[in-house]
CSV table of C-alpha atoms in Angstrom, one decimal:
chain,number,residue,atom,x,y,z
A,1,UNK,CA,21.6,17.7,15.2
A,2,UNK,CA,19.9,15.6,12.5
A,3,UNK,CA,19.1,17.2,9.0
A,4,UNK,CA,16.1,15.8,7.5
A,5,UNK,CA,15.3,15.6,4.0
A,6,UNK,CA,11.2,16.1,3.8
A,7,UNK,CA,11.9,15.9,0.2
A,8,UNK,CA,12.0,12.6,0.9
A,9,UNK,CA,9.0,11.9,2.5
A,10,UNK,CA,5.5,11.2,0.6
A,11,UNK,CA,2.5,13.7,1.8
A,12,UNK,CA,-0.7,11.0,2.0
A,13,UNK,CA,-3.4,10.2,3.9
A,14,UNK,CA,-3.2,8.0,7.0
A,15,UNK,CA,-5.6,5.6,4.6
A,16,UNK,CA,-2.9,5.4,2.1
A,17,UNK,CA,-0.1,5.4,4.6
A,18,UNK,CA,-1.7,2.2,5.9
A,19,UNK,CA,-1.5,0.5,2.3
A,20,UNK,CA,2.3,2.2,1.9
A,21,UNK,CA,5.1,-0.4,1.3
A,22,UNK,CA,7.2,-1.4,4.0
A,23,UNK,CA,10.0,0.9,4.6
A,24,UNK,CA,8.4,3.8,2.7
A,25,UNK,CA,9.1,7.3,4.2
A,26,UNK,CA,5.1,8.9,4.6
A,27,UNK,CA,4.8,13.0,5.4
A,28,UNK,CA,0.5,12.3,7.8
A,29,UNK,CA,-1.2,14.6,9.4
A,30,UNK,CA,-4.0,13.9,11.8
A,31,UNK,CA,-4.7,14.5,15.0
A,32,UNK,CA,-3.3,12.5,18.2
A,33,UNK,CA,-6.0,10.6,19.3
A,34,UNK,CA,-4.1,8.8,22.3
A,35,UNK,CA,-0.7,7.7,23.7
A,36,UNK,CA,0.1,4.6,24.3
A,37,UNK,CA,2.8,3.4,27.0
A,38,UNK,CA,4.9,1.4,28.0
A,39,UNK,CA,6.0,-0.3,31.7
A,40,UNK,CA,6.8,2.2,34.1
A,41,UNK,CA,4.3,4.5,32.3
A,42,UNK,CA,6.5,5.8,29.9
A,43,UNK,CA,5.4,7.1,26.8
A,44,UNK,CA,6.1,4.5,23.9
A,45,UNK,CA,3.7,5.5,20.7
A,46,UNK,CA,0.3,7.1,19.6
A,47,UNK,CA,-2.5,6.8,17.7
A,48,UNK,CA,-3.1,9.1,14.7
A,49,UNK,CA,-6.5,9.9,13.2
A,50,UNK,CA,-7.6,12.2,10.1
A,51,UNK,CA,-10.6,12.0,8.0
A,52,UNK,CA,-9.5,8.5,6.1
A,53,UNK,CA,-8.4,6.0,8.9
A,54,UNK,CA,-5.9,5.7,12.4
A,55,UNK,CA,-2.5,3.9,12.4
A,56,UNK,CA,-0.2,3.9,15.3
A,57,UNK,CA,3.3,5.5,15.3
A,58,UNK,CA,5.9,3.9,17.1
A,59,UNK,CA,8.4,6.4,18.5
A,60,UNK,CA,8.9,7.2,21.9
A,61,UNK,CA,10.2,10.4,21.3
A,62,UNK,CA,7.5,11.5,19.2
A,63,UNK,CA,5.0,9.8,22.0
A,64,UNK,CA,6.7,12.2,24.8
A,65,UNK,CA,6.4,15.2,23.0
A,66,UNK,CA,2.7,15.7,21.9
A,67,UNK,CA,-0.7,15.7,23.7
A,68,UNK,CA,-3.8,14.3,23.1
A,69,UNK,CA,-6.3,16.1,20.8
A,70,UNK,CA,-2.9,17.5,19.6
A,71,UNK,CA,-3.1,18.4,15.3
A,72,UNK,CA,0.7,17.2,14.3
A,73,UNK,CA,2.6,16.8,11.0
A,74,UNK,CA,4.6,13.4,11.3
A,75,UNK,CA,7.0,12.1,8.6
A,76,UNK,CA,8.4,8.5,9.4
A,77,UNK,CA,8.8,5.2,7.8
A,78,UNK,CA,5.4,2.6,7.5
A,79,UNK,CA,6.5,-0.8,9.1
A,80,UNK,CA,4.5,-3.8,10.4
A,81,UNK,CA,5.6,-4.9,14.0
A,82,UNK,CA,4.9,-8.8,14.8
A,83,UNK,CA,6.5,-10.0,18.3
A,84,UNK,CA,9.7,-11.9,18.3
A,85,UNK,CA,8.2,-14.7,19.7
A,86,UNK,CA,4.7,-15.2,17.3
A,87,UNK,CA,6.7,-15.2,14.0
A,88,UNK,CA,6.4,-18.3,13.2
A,89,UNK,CA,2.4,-18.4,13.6
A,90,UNK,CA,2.5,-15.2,11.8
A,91,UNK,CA,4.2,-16.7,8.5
A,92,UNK,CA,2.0,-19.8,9.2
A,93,UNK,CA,-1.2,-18.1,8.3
A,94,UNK,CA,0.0,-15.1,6.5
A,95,UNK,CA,0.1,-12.5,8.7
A,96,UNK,CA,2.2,-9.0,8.0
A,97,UNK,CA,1.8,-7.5,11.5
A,98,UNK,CA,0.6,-4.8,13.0
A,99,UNK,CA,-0.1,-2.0,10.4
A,100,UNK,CA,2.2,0.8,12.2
A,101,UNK,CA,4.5,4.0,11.3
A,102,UNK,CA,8.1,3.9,13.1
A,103,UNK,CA,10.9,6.2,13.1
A,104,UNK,CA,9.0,9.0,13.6
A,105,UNK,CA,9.8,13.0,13.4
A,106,UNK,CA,7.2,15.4,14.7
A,107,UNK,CA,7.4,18.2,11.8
A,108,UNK,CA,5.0,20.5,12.9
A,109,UNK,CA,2.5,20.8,15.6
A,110,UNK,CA,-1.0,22.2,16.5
A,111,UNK,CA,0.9,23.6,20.0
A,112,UNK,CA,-1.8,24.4,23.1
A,113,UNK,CA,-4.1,24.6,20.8
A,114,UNK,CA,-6.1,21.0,21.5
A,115,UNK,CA,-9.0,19.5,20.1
A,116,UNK,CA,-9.9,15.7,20.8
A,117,UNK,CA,-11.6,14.4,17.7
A,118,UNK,CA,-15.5,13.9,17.2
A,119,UNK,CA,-15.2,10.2,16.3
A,120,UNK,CA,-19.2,10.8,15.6
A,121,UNK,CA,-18.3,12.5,12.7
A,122,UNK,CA,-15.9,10.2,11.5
A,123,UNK,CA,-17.7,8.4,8.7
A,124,UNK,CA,-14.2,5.1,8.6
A,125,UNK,CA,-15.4,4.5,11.8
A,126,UNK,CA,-17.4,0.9,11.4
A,127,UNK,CA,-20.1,-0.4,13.8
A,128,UNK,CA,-19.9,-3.8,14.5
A,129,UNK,CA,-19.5,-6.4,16.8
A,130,UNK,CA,-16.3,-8.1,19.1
A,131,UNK,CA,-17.9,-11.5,17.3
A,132,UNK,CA,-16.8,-10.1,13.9
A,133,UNK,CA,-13.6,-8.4,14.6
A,134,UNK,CA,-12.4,-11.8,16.0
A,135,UNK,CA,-13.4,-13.3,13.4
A,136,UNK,CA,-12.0,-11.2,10.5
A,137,UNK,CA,-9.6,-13.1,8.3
A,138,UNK,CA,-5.6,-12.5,8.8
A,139,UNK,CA,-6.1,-11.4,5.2
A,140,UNK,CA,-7.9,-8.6,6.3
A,141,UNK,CA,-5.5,-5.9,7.5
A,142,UNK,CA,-7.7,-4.4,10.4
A,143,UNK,CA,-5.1,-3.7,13.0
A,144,UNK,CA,-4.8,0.0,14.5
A,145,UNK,CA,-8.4,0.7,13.0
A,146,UNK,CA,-10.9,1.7,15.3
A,147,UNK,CA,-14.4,0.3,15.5
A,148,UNK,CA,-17.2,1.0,17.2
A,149,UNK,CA,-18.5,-1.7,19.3
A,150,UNK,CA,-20.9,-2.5,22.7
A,151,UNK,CA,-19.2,-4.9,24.4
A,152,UNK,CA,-19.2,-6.8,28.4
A,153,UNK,CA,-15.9,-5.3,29.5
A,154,UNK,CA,-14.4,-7.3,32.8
A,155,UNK,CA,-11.8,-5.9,34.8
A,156,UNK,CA,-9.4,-8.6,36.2
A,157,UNK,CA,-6.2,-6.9,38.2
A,158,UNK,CA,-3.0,-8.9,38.8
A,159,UNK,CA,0.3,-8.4,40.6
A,160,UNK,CA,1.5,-5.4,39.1
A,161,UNK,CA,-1.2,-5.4,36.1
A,162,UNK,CA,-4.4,-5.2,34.7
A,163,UNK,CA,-6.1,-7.2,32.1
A,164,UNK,CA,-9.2,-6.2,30.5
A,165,UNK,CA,-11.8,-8.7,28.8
A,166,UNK,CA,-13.8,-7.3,26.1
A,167,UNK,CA,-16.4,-9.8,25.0
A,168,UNK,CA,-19.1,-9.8,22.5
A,169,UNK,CA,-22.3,-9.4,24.0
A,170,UNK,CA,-23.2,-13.3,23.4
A,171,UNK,CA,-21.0,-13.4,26.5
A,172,UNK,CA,-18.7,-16.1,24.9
A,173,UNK,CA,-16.7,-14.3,22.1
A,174,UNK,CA,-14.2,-11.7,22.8
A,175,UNK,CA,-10.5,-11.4,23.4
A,176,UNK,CA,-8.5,-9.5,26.5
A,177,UNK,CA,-6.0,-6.4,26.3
């Protein structure tokens, strides 16, 4: 059994978690807005949403035990996650990573009772194009934010995945996930 300390923990918005220091222990709260996986459909991390911003939380524990639309206390340490592999290109032109929490415990929970979030209502949330999110300099720390966009979405399965292309509506612009 592990014995937290939530002494230790800082109680802030997800907007101020984002700016946290690396390796800083945040107390959020917001509500799960999805869960991300992994292969073999496992669950591997979620997004978190309040009033201020989103962030994702790395934890796969944490991922398996919470539901969409899901109100939850976390407390965990802020990180930026880069892969192995794009380091170099990363230091090249100054990039931290993606802005994510890791290390995760689930405090406290909202239970059954569910409520996905009105992202209408959510005044962060920016309208904009795919054009300009591409284009936004590394500077700009924009990762695990969520926009607003219209986009020409292409659907392109493979052996044993999917990729999606999400271009800007000038049809040249965009990026795939």
């Amino acid at each position: 059994k592990v014995v937290l300390d939530e002494s230790a923990y800082t109680e802030m918005t997800i907007e101020a978690a984002r700016y946290a220091k690396e390796g800083e222990l945040v107390k959020v709260t917001g509500t799960v807005a999805q869960i991300t996986y992994a292969s073999g459909m496992v669950p591997n991390g979620i997004y978190l949403v309040d009033d201020t911003n989103s962030i994702y939380v790395f934890d796969s524990d944490l991922a398996a035990s919470v539901e969409v639309g899901q109100y939850v206390t976390v407390l965990a340490s802020k990180t930026w996650w880069i892969l192995d592999t794009e380091t170099d290109h990363a230091n090249k032109f100054g990039y931290k990573g993606c802005n994510q929490l890791s290390d995760a415990w689930l405090l406290k929970t909202s239970g059954n009772d569910i409520k996905v979030p009105d992202y209408s209502k959510l005044s962060w949330i920016k309208e904009t194009t795919v054009k300009d999110i591409v284009n936004t300099p590394f500077a700009n720390d924009i990762t695990t934010t969520i926009y607003k966009v219209t986009a020409l979405i292409k659907e392109s399965v493979g052996a044993g995945f999917t990729n999606y292309y999400v271009d800007d509506l000038d049809g040249t612009s965009g990026s795939y996930v």
